[in-house]
Short mmCIF file of C-alpha atoms in Angstrom, two decimals:
data_model
loop_
_atom_site.label_atom_id
_atom_site.label_comp_id
_atom_site.label_asym_id
_atom_site.label_seq_id
_atom_site.Cartn_x
_atom_site.Cartn_y
_atom_site.Cartn_z
CA MET A 1 -2.38 91.04 -10.03
CA ALA A 2 -5.90 91.48 -11.35
CA GLY A 3 -5.49 95.28 -11.07
CA LEU A 4 -2.23 95.16 -13.04
CA PHE A 5 -3.94 93.14 -15.79
CA ALA A 6 -6.76 95.68 -15.96
CA TRP A 7 -4.38 98.63 -16.01
CA ALA A 8 -2.26 97.07 -18.81
CA ALA A 9 -5.39 96.37 -20.86
CA ASP A 10 -6.61 99.94 -20.41
CA VAL A 11 -3.23 101.40 -21.33
CA VAL A 12 -2.79 99.26 -24.46
CA GLY A 13 -6.26 99.19 -25.97
CA GLY A 14 -8.50 100.99 -23.59
CA GLY A 15 -10.39 97.79 -22.93
CA ASN A 16 -13.58 97.54 -20.95
CA LEU A 17 -13.12 97.30 -17.21
CA ASP A 18 -16.33 95.37 -16.89
CA ASN A 19 -14.92 92.36 -18.78
CA GLU A 20 -15.91 89.14 -16.94
CA GLU A 21 -12.75 87.25 -17.92
CA SER A 22 -10.54 89.88 -16.35
CA ARG A 23 -12.50 89.67 -13.15
CA LYS A 24 -12.21 85.85 -12.82
CA PRO A 25 -9.72 84.93 -10.10
CA VAL A 26 -6.81 82.70 -11.00
CA PRO A 27 -6.85 79.45 -8.96
CA LEU A 28 -3.52 79.27 -7.14
CA LEU A 29 -2.09 77.26 -4.26
CA LEU A 30 0.16 79.67 -2.35
CA THR A 31 1.87 79.89 0.97
CA PRO A 32 0.72 82.45 3.57
CA GLN A 33 3.62 84.78 2.70
CA GLN A 34 2.79 84.66 -1.01
CA SER A 35 -0.90 85.29 -0.33
CA HIS A 36 0.00 88.30 1.86
CA TYR A 37 2.22 89.65 -0.90
CA LEU A 38 -0.55 89.17 -3.46
CA SER A 39 -3.03 91.01 -1.24
CA GLU A 40 -0.63 93.96 -1.10
CA LEU A 41 -0.28 93.88 -4.88
CA ASP A 42 -4.09 93.86 -5.23
CA VAL A 43 -4.33 96.91 -3.01
CA LYS A 44 -1.69 98.68 -5.10
CA ALA A 45 -3.45 97.67 -8.34
CA ALA A 46 -6.78 99.01 -7.02
CA ALA A 47 -5.05 102.31 -6.15
CA LEU A 48 -3.53 102.50 -9.63
CA GLN A 49 -6.87 101.71 -11.22
CA GLN A 50 -8.45 104.51 -9.20
CA THR A 51 -5.79 106.96 -10.36
CA VAL A 52 -6.35 105.80 -14.00
CA LEU A 53 -10.07 106.48 -13.69
CA VAL A 54 -9.33 109.92 -12.26
CA LEU A 55 -6.97 110.66 -15.14
CA ARG A 56 -9.51 109.49 -17.74
CA GLN A 57 -12.12 111.73 -16.23
CA ARG A 58 -9.71 114.66 -16.45
CA VAL A 59 -8.57 113.93 -20.01
CA GLY A 60 -12.01 113.32 -21.47
CA PRO A 61 -13.12 111.40 -24.57
CA GLY A 62 -9.97 112.15 -26.57
CA ALA A 63 -7.92 109.72 -24.57
CA GLN A 64 -8.79 106.70 -26.78
CA GLY A 65 -6.19 107.56 -29.40
CA PHE A 66 -3.62 108.39 -26.75
CA ALA A 67 -2.02 104.99 -26.92
CA GLU A 68 -1.91 105.10 -30.70
CA ARG A 69 -0.14 108.48 -30.63
CA MET A 70 2.51 107.05 -28.30
CA PRO A 71 4.06 103.90 -29.97
CA HIS A 72 6.89 103.51 -27.45
CA LEU A 73 4.37 103.19 -24.68
CA HIS A 74 2.52 100.58 -26.71
CA ALA A 75 5.75 98.56 -27.16
CA ASP A 76 6.47 98.81 -23.45
CA SER A 77 2.99 97.61 -22.63
CA VAL A 78 3.35 94.63 -25.04
CA ALA A 79 6.68 93.73 -23.47
CA ALA A 80 5.16 94.05 -20.03
CA GLN A 81 2.26 91.87 -21.09
CA SER A 82 4.61 89.15 -22.47
CA ALA A 83 6.70 89.31 -19.32
CA LEU A 84 3.53 89.06 -17.31
CA ALA A 85 2.45 85.98 -19.36
CA LEU A 86 5.84 84.37 -18.75
CA GLU A 87 5.53 85.02 -15.04
CA VAL A 88 2.05 83.50 -15.10
CA GLN A 89 3.37 80.39 -16.90
CA ALA A 90 6.22 80.14 -14.42
CA HIS A 91 3.76 80.57 -11.59
CA ASN A 92 1.57 77.80 -13.06
CA ALA A 93 4.62 75.53 -13.42
CA THR A 94 5.58 76.15 -9.82
CA ARG A 95 1.97 75.51 -8.81
CA LEU A 96 2.03 72.12 -10.64
CA GLN A 97 5.33 71.29 -9.00
CA ILE A 98 3.86 72.24 -5.64
CA GLN A 99 0.85 70.03 -6.31
CA THR A 100 3.01 67.05 -7.35
CA ARG A 101 5.22 67.61 -4.32
CA GLU A 102 2.14 67.81 -2.13
CA ASN A 103 0.84 64.50 -3.59
CA SER A 104 4.20 62.85 -3.10
CA LEU A 105 4.37 64.17 0.46
CA ARG A 106 0.88 62.86 1.12
CA ALA A 107 1.87 59.43 -0.24
CA GLU A 108 5.02 59.50 1.86
CA ASN A 109 2.99 60.56 4.89
CA GLU A 110 0.59 57.65 4.30
CA ALA A 111 3.51 55.25 3.90
CA TYR A 112 5.13 56.62 7.03
CA ALA A 113 1.83 56.32 8.87
CA LYS A 114 1.51 52.68 7.79
CA GLU A 115 5.10 52.03 8.82
CA ILE A 116 4.51 53.73 12.16
CA ALA A 117 1.38 51.63 12.68
CA ALA A 118 3.32 48.45 11.83
CA ARG A 119 6.11 49.46 14.21
CA GLN A 120 3.56 50.21 16.88
CA ASP A 121 2.02 46.77 16.36
CA GLU A 122 5.48 45.20 16.59
CA ALA A 123 6.17 47.20 19.74
CA ARG A 124 2.89 45.97 21.21
CA GLU A 125 3.81 42.39 20.28
CA LYS A 126 7.24 42.84 21.85
CA GLU A 127 5.63 44.25 24.98
CA GLN A 128 3.26 41.28 25.08
CA GLU A 129 6.21 38.90 24.59
CA ALA A 130 8.08 40.70 27.39
CA LYS A 131 5.06 40.30 29.64
CA ASP A 132 4.84 36.60 28.72
CA LEU A 133 8.54 36.18 29.41
CA GLN A 134 8.17 37.86 32.78
CA ILE A 135 5.28 35.54 33.62
CA SER A 136 7.30 32.49 32.49
CA LEU A 137 10.29 33.76 34.50
CA GLN A 138 8.13 34.02 37.58
CA GLU A 139 6.87 30.49 36.98
CA ILE A 140 10.45 29.26 36.54
CA GLU A 141 11.44 30.93 39.80
CA LYS A 142 8.54 29.20 41.54
CA LYS A 143 9.58 25.85 40.05
CA GLU A 144 13.17 26.49 41.13
CA LYS A 145 12.00 27.06 44.67
CA THR A 146 9.97 23.86 44.62
CA PHE A 147 12.92 21.95 43.14
CA LYS A 148 15.21 23.27 45.85
CA ASN A 149 12.78 22.14 48.51
CA GLU A 150 12.51 18.70 46.89
CA LEU A 151 16.31 18.50 46.64
CA GLU A 152 16.67 19.22 50.33
CA LYS A 153 14.08 16.57 51.09
CA LEU A 154 15.91 14.06 48.87
CA ARG A 155 19.22 14.81 50.53
CA ALA A 156 17.66 14.17 53.93
CA ALA A 157 16.13 10.93 52.65
CA VAL A 158 19.50 9.85 51.19
CA GLU A 159 21.23 10.47 54.49
CA LYS A 160 18.61 8.36 56.23
CA LYS A 161 19.02 5.60 53.66
CA ASP A 162 22.82 5.69 54.10
CA GLU A 163 22.41 5.19 57.79
CA LEU A 164 19.99 2.32 57.20
CA SER A 165 22.29 0.75 54.59
CA VAL A 166 25.21 0.80 57.02
CA GLN A 167 23.09 -1.07 59.51
CA GLU A 168 21.97 -3.55 56.87
CA GLU A 169 25.56 -4.16 55.77
CA GLU A 170 26.53 -4.95 59.30
CA GLU A 171 23.67 -7.42 59.43
CA THR A 172 24.51 -8.96 56.08
CA ILE A 173 28.15 -9.48 57.04
CA ALA A 174 26.95 -11.86 59.68
CA VAL A 175 24.79 -13.69 57.17
CA ASP A 176 27.55 -13.89 54.54
CA GLY A 177 29.31 -16.70 56.40
CA ASP A 178 26.34 -19.02 55.94
CA ARG A 179 26.01 -17.96 52.31
CA ASP A 180 29.69 -18.79 51.63
CA SER A 181 29.17 -22.37 52.77
CA LEU A 182 26.10 -22.67 50.57
CA LEU A 183 27.99 -21.21 47.63
CA GLN A 184 30.84 -23.69 48.10
CA ASN A 185 28.40 -26.58 47.99
CA GLU A 186 26.81 -25.15 44.86
CA LEU A 187 30.27 -24.76 43.28
CA LYS A 188 31.04 -28.40 43.94
CA GLN A 189 27.80 -29.44 42.30
CA LEU A 190 28.49 -27.22 39.31
CA ARG A 191 31.97 -28.66 38.92
CA SER A 192 30.62 -32.18 38.92
CA GLU A 193 28.03 -31.21 36.31
CA LEU A 194 30.76 -29.52 34.26
CA GLU A 195 32.87 -32.68 34.29
CA MET A 196 29.85 -34.69 33.18
CA TRP A 197 29.22 -32.28 30.29
CA GLU A 198 32.90 -32.40 29.31
CA VAL A 199 32.63 -36.19 29.04
CA LYS A 200 29.55 -35.83 26.88
CA THR A 201 31.27 -33.26 24.64
CA LYS A 202 34.24 -35.62 24.18
CA LYS A 203 31.87 -38.38 23.12
CA LEU A 204 30.16 -36.03 20.68
CA GLU A 205 33.54 -34.92 19.29
CA THR A 206 34.54 -38.55 18.69
CA GLU A 207 31.20 -39.20 16.98
CA VAL A 208 31.63 -36.09 14.80
CA ALA A 209 35.19 -37.14 13.87
CA SER A 210 33.96 -40.62 12.88
CA ALA A 211 31.15 -39.05 10.86
CA GLN A 212 33.66 -36.79 9.12
CA GLN A 213 35.86 -39.76 8.30
CA LYS A 214 32.87 -41.60 6.83
CA ALA A 215 31.92 -38.50 4.86
CA SER A 216 35.51 -38.12 3.58
CA ARG A 217 35.25 -41.57 1.98
CA TRP A 218 32.61 -40.27 -0.38
CA PRO A 219 33.79 -37.73 -2.92
CA SER A 220 32.86 -34.13 -2.37
CA PRO A 221 30.51 -32.28 -4.76
CA ALA A 222 33.48 -30.42 -6.24
CA GLN A 223 35.31 -33.70 -6.91
CA ARG A 224 32.16 -35.24 -8.40
CA GLU A 225 31.78 -32.18 -10.59
CA LYS A 226 35.41 -32.48 -11.71
CA ASP A 227 34.92 -36.19 -12.50
CA LEU A 228 31.80 -35.43 -14.49
CA GLU A 229 33.59 -32.65 -16.35
CA ARG A 230 36.45 -35.03 -17.14
CA LYS A 231 33.98 -37.63 -18.39
CA LEU A 232 32.24 -34.99 -20.47
CA ARG A 233 35.58 -33.93 -21.92
CA ASN A 234 36.41 -37.54 -22.78
CA LEU A 235 32.99 -37.98 -24.37
CA THR A 236 33.42 -34.83 -26.44
CA GLU A 237 36.86 -36.00 -27.55
CA GLN A 238 35.38 -39.37 -28.49
CA LEU A 239 32.61 -37.56 -30.34
CA VAL A 240 35.17 -35.51 -32.26
CA THR A 241 37.13 -38.64 -33.11
CA LYS A 242 33.96 -40.43 -34.19
CA GLN A 243 33.03 -37.45 -36.30
CA ALA A 244 36.47 -37.52 -37.91
CA GLN A 245 36.11 -41.24 -38.53
CA ALA A 246 32.63 -40.66 -39.97
CA GLU A 247 34.04 -37.99 -42.27
CA SER A 248 36.86 -40.33 -43.37
CA LEU A 249 34.35 -43.14 -43.95
CA ALA A 250 32.14 -40.75 -45.88
CA SER A 251 35.11 -39.77 -48.04
CA GLU A 252 35.93 -43.45 -48.66
CA ARG A 253 32.31 -44.14 -49.45
CA ASN A 254 32.27 -41.29 -51.94
CA ALA A 255 35.39 -42.71 -53.50
CA LEU A 256 33.71 -46.12 -53.66
CA GLU A 257 30.61 -44.55 -55.18
CA LEU A 258 32.75 -42.92 -57.82
CA ARG A 259 34.42 -46.26 -58.44
CA LEU A 260 31.00 -47.91 -58.66
CA GLU A 261 29.83 -45.35 -61.17
CA GLN A 262 32.95 -45.98 -63.23
CA LEU A 263 32.28 -49.71 -63.10
CA ASN A 264 28.64 -49.17 -64.09
CA GLU A 265 29.76 -47.11 -67.05
CA ALA A 266 32.20 -49.88 -68.01
CA ARG A 267 29.42 -52.45 -67.65
CA ARG A 268 27.12 -50.42 -69.86
CA HIS A 269 29.91 -50.15 -72.38
CA MET A 270 30.43 -53.90 -72.27
CA GLN A 271 26.69 -54.51 -72.68
CA ALA A 272 26.73 -52.23 -75.68
CA THR A 273 29.53 -54.22 -77.30
CA GLY A 274 27.72 -57.54 -76.68
CA THR A 275 30.33 -59.27 -74.58
CA VAL A 276 28.47 -58.67 -71.30
CA ASP A 277 25.53 -60.99 -72.18
CA ALA A 278 27.62 -64.14 -72.25
CA LYS A 279 29.31 -63.32 -68.98
CA ARG A 280 26.00 -62.49 -67.32
CA ASN A 281 24.55 -65.86 -68.44
CA LYS A 282 27.55 -67.72 -67.11
CA ILE A 283 27.40 -65.89 -63.82
CA GLY A 284 23.58 -66.11 -63.52
CA ARG A 285 23.29 -69.88 -63.86
CA PRO A 286 24.85 -70.83 -60.54
CA SER A 287 22.90 -68.10 -58.78
CA THR A 288 19.62 -69.40 -60.13
CA SER A 289 20.65 -72.94 -59.33
CA TYR A 290 21.59 -71.75 -55.84
CA HIS A 291 18.23 -70.12 -55.32
CA SER A 292 16.46 -73.16 -56.76
CA ALA A 293 18.50 -75.39 -54.47
CA ASP A 294 17.53 -73.19 -51.52
CA ASP A 295 13.89 -73.39 -52.60
CA SER A 296 14.10 -77.14 -52.93
CA LYS A 297 15.73 -77.40 -49.52
CA ALA A 298 13.02 -75.17 -48.04
CA ARG A 299 10.36 -77.34 -49.61
CA GLY A 300 11.90 -80.45 -48.09
CA LEU A 301 11.91 -78.89 -44.59
CA PRO A 302 8.95 -79.04 -42.19
CA VAL A 303 6.47 -76.16 -41.90
CA ARG A 304 8.01 -74.52 -38.82
CA GLN A 305 11.51 -74.51 -40.28
CA ARG A 306 10.11 -73.28 -43.57
CA ALA A 307 8.44 -70.33 -41.71
CA SER A 308 11.68 -69.52 -39.87
CA LYS A 309 13.53 -69.67 -43.17
CA THR A 310 11.12 -67.17 -44.68
CA VAL A 311 11.50 -64.92 -41.65
CA THR A 312 15.28 -64.94 -41.93
CA ASP A 313 14.99 -64.17 -45.63
CA ASN A 314 12.69 -61.28 -44.82
CA VAL A 315 15.06 -60.00 -42.14
CA ALA A 316 17.97 -60.22 -44.56
CA SER A 317 16.01 -58.27 -47.17
CA VAL A 318 15.11 -55.63 -44.58
CA ALA A 319 18.75 -55.39 -43.49
CA ARG A 320 19.79 -54.94 -47.11
CA THR A 321 17.19 -52.16 -47.56
CA VAL A 322 18.35 -50.49 -44.29
CA ASP A 323 21.96 -50.64 -45.46
CA ALA A 324 20.96 -49.13 -48.78
CA PHE A 325 18.99 -46.39 -47.00
CA SER A 326 21.90 -45.68 -44.62
CA LEU A 327 24.29 -45.42 -47.56
CA HIS A 328 21.91 -43.09 -49.33
CA ALA A 329 21.42 -40.97 -46.18
CA GLY A 330 25.18 -40.91 -45.55
CA SER A 331 25.80 -39.61 -49.06
CA HIS A 332 23.22 -36.87 -48.54
CA LEU A 333 24.73 -35.95 -45.17
CA TRP A 334 28.20 -35.79 -46.66
CA ARG A 335 27.01 -33.57 -49.47
CA ASN A 336 24.79 -31.28 -47.33
CA LYS A 337 26.65 -29.37 -44.62
CA VAL A 338 23.48 -28.23 -42.82
CA LEU A 339 22.27 -31.78 -42.21
CA ARG A 340 25.74 -32.79 -41.08
CA SER A 341 25.88 -29.93 -38.53
CA LEU A 342 22.36 -30.79 -37.32
CA THR A 343 23.35 -34.42 -36.71
CA VAL A 344 26.43 -33.31 -34.78
CA ALA A 345 24.30 -30.93 -32.68
CA TYR A 346 21.79 -33.73 -32.05
CA ILE A 347 24.57 -36.04 -30.84
CA LEU A 348 25.97 -33.31 -28.55
CA GLY A 349 22.49 -32.71 -27.15
CA LEU A 350 22.11 -36.41 -26.40
CA HIS A 351 25.47 -36.41 -24.59
CA ILE A 352 24.51 -33.33 -22.54
CA ALA A 353 21.12 -34.83 -21.61
CA ALA A 354 22.85 -38.04 -20.53
CA PHE A 355 25.33 -36.01 -18.49
CA ILE A 356 22.50 -34.12 -16.70
CA ILE A 357 20.59 -37.33 -15.98
CA LEU A 358 23.71 -39.03 -14.62
CA THR A 359 24.57 -36.06 -12.35
CA GLY A 360 21.00 -36.04 -10.98
CA ARG A 361 21.15 -39.74 -10.24
CA LEU A 362 24.55 -39.41 -8.59
CA HIS A 363 23.29 -36.62 -6.33
CA ARG A 364 20.25 -38.70 -5.42
CA GLN A 365 22.46 -41.68 -4.59
CA PHE A 366 24.97 -39.74 -2.47
CA ARG A 367 22.59 -37.55 -0.49
CA PRO A 368 20.66 -40.21 1.42
CA ALA A 369 23.88 -42.10 2.23
CA THR A 370 25.48 -39.02 3.78
CA THR A 371 22.32 -38.13 5.70
CA LYS A 372 22.11 -41.63 7.12
CA GLU A 373 25.76 -41.80 8.19
CA LEU A 374 26.10 -38.33 9.72
CA PRO A 375 23.82 -38.89 12.78
#
């Protein structure tokens, strides 16, 4: 190939044969057949180059313009050069493909080598496992032999024991007669004890029945709870009725208050007209005389009776003030719904507290009685 390049360069431009670039070898990776073929082409190129030199020596110095005087030869040489460049590019492409293929083959070879090594390791492990299994099989065979020997020994021992047991049974049959008599005596004793325990159980049953009868006299917790619920229901009904009565009394009291206000207005009107003064004087005289008579009577009494009289007067005054306060409070309660509801809730709370206290006392009363009677 180098000779062909040199010949083409000489034909086209008469280039220098001593050019260093033309003499540089092209780095290629070829097979042995391709290298042999290239060596043949080099030999042929060297022969052609030798013939070109001989022709140049014969032609002389006028051969430099030979290529210019022959344009068709120049075109052919350019075409040959382009074809040669294309072949070189194709050769380079094939060389790159060969290199990539070589790299891939190397990688595959490495992978295959690793896989082969892993398989070899697995094969070694399997061989080791097979050896271990063979060793364990040999041990199992040895154990089987020992077990067989032990089984034979046990069978012989069992046969001996059977013979001995037959002899012992024959001996025990003779002893069983004495044991039967002993067992009969023991059975008689057990029967007598059983009869005694039956008598005791009957006594206990009668005692339990009497205890149950005594317990049935007292009401059960469920009955007591029902009675308490009934009492609570009655109390609530009474509370409702009392509340209704209180409301009716409050309404009557309001009506009386209205009537009292009307009478007060009438009295004021009568006082304004002047007729009320005479009536008040007529009515006031006996009252003053009554109080004066009471005072005179109190003065005529001894000291202890006078003190008791003052106490009763004080009590009467306090009762009148309490009545007035209760009337005033009742009017406020009737007018204010919140206070009325609070009083009702307070009364219900008192009833519930009394119910709880009574139930606790009833339980305390009934429990010790039942515990004393049951034993």
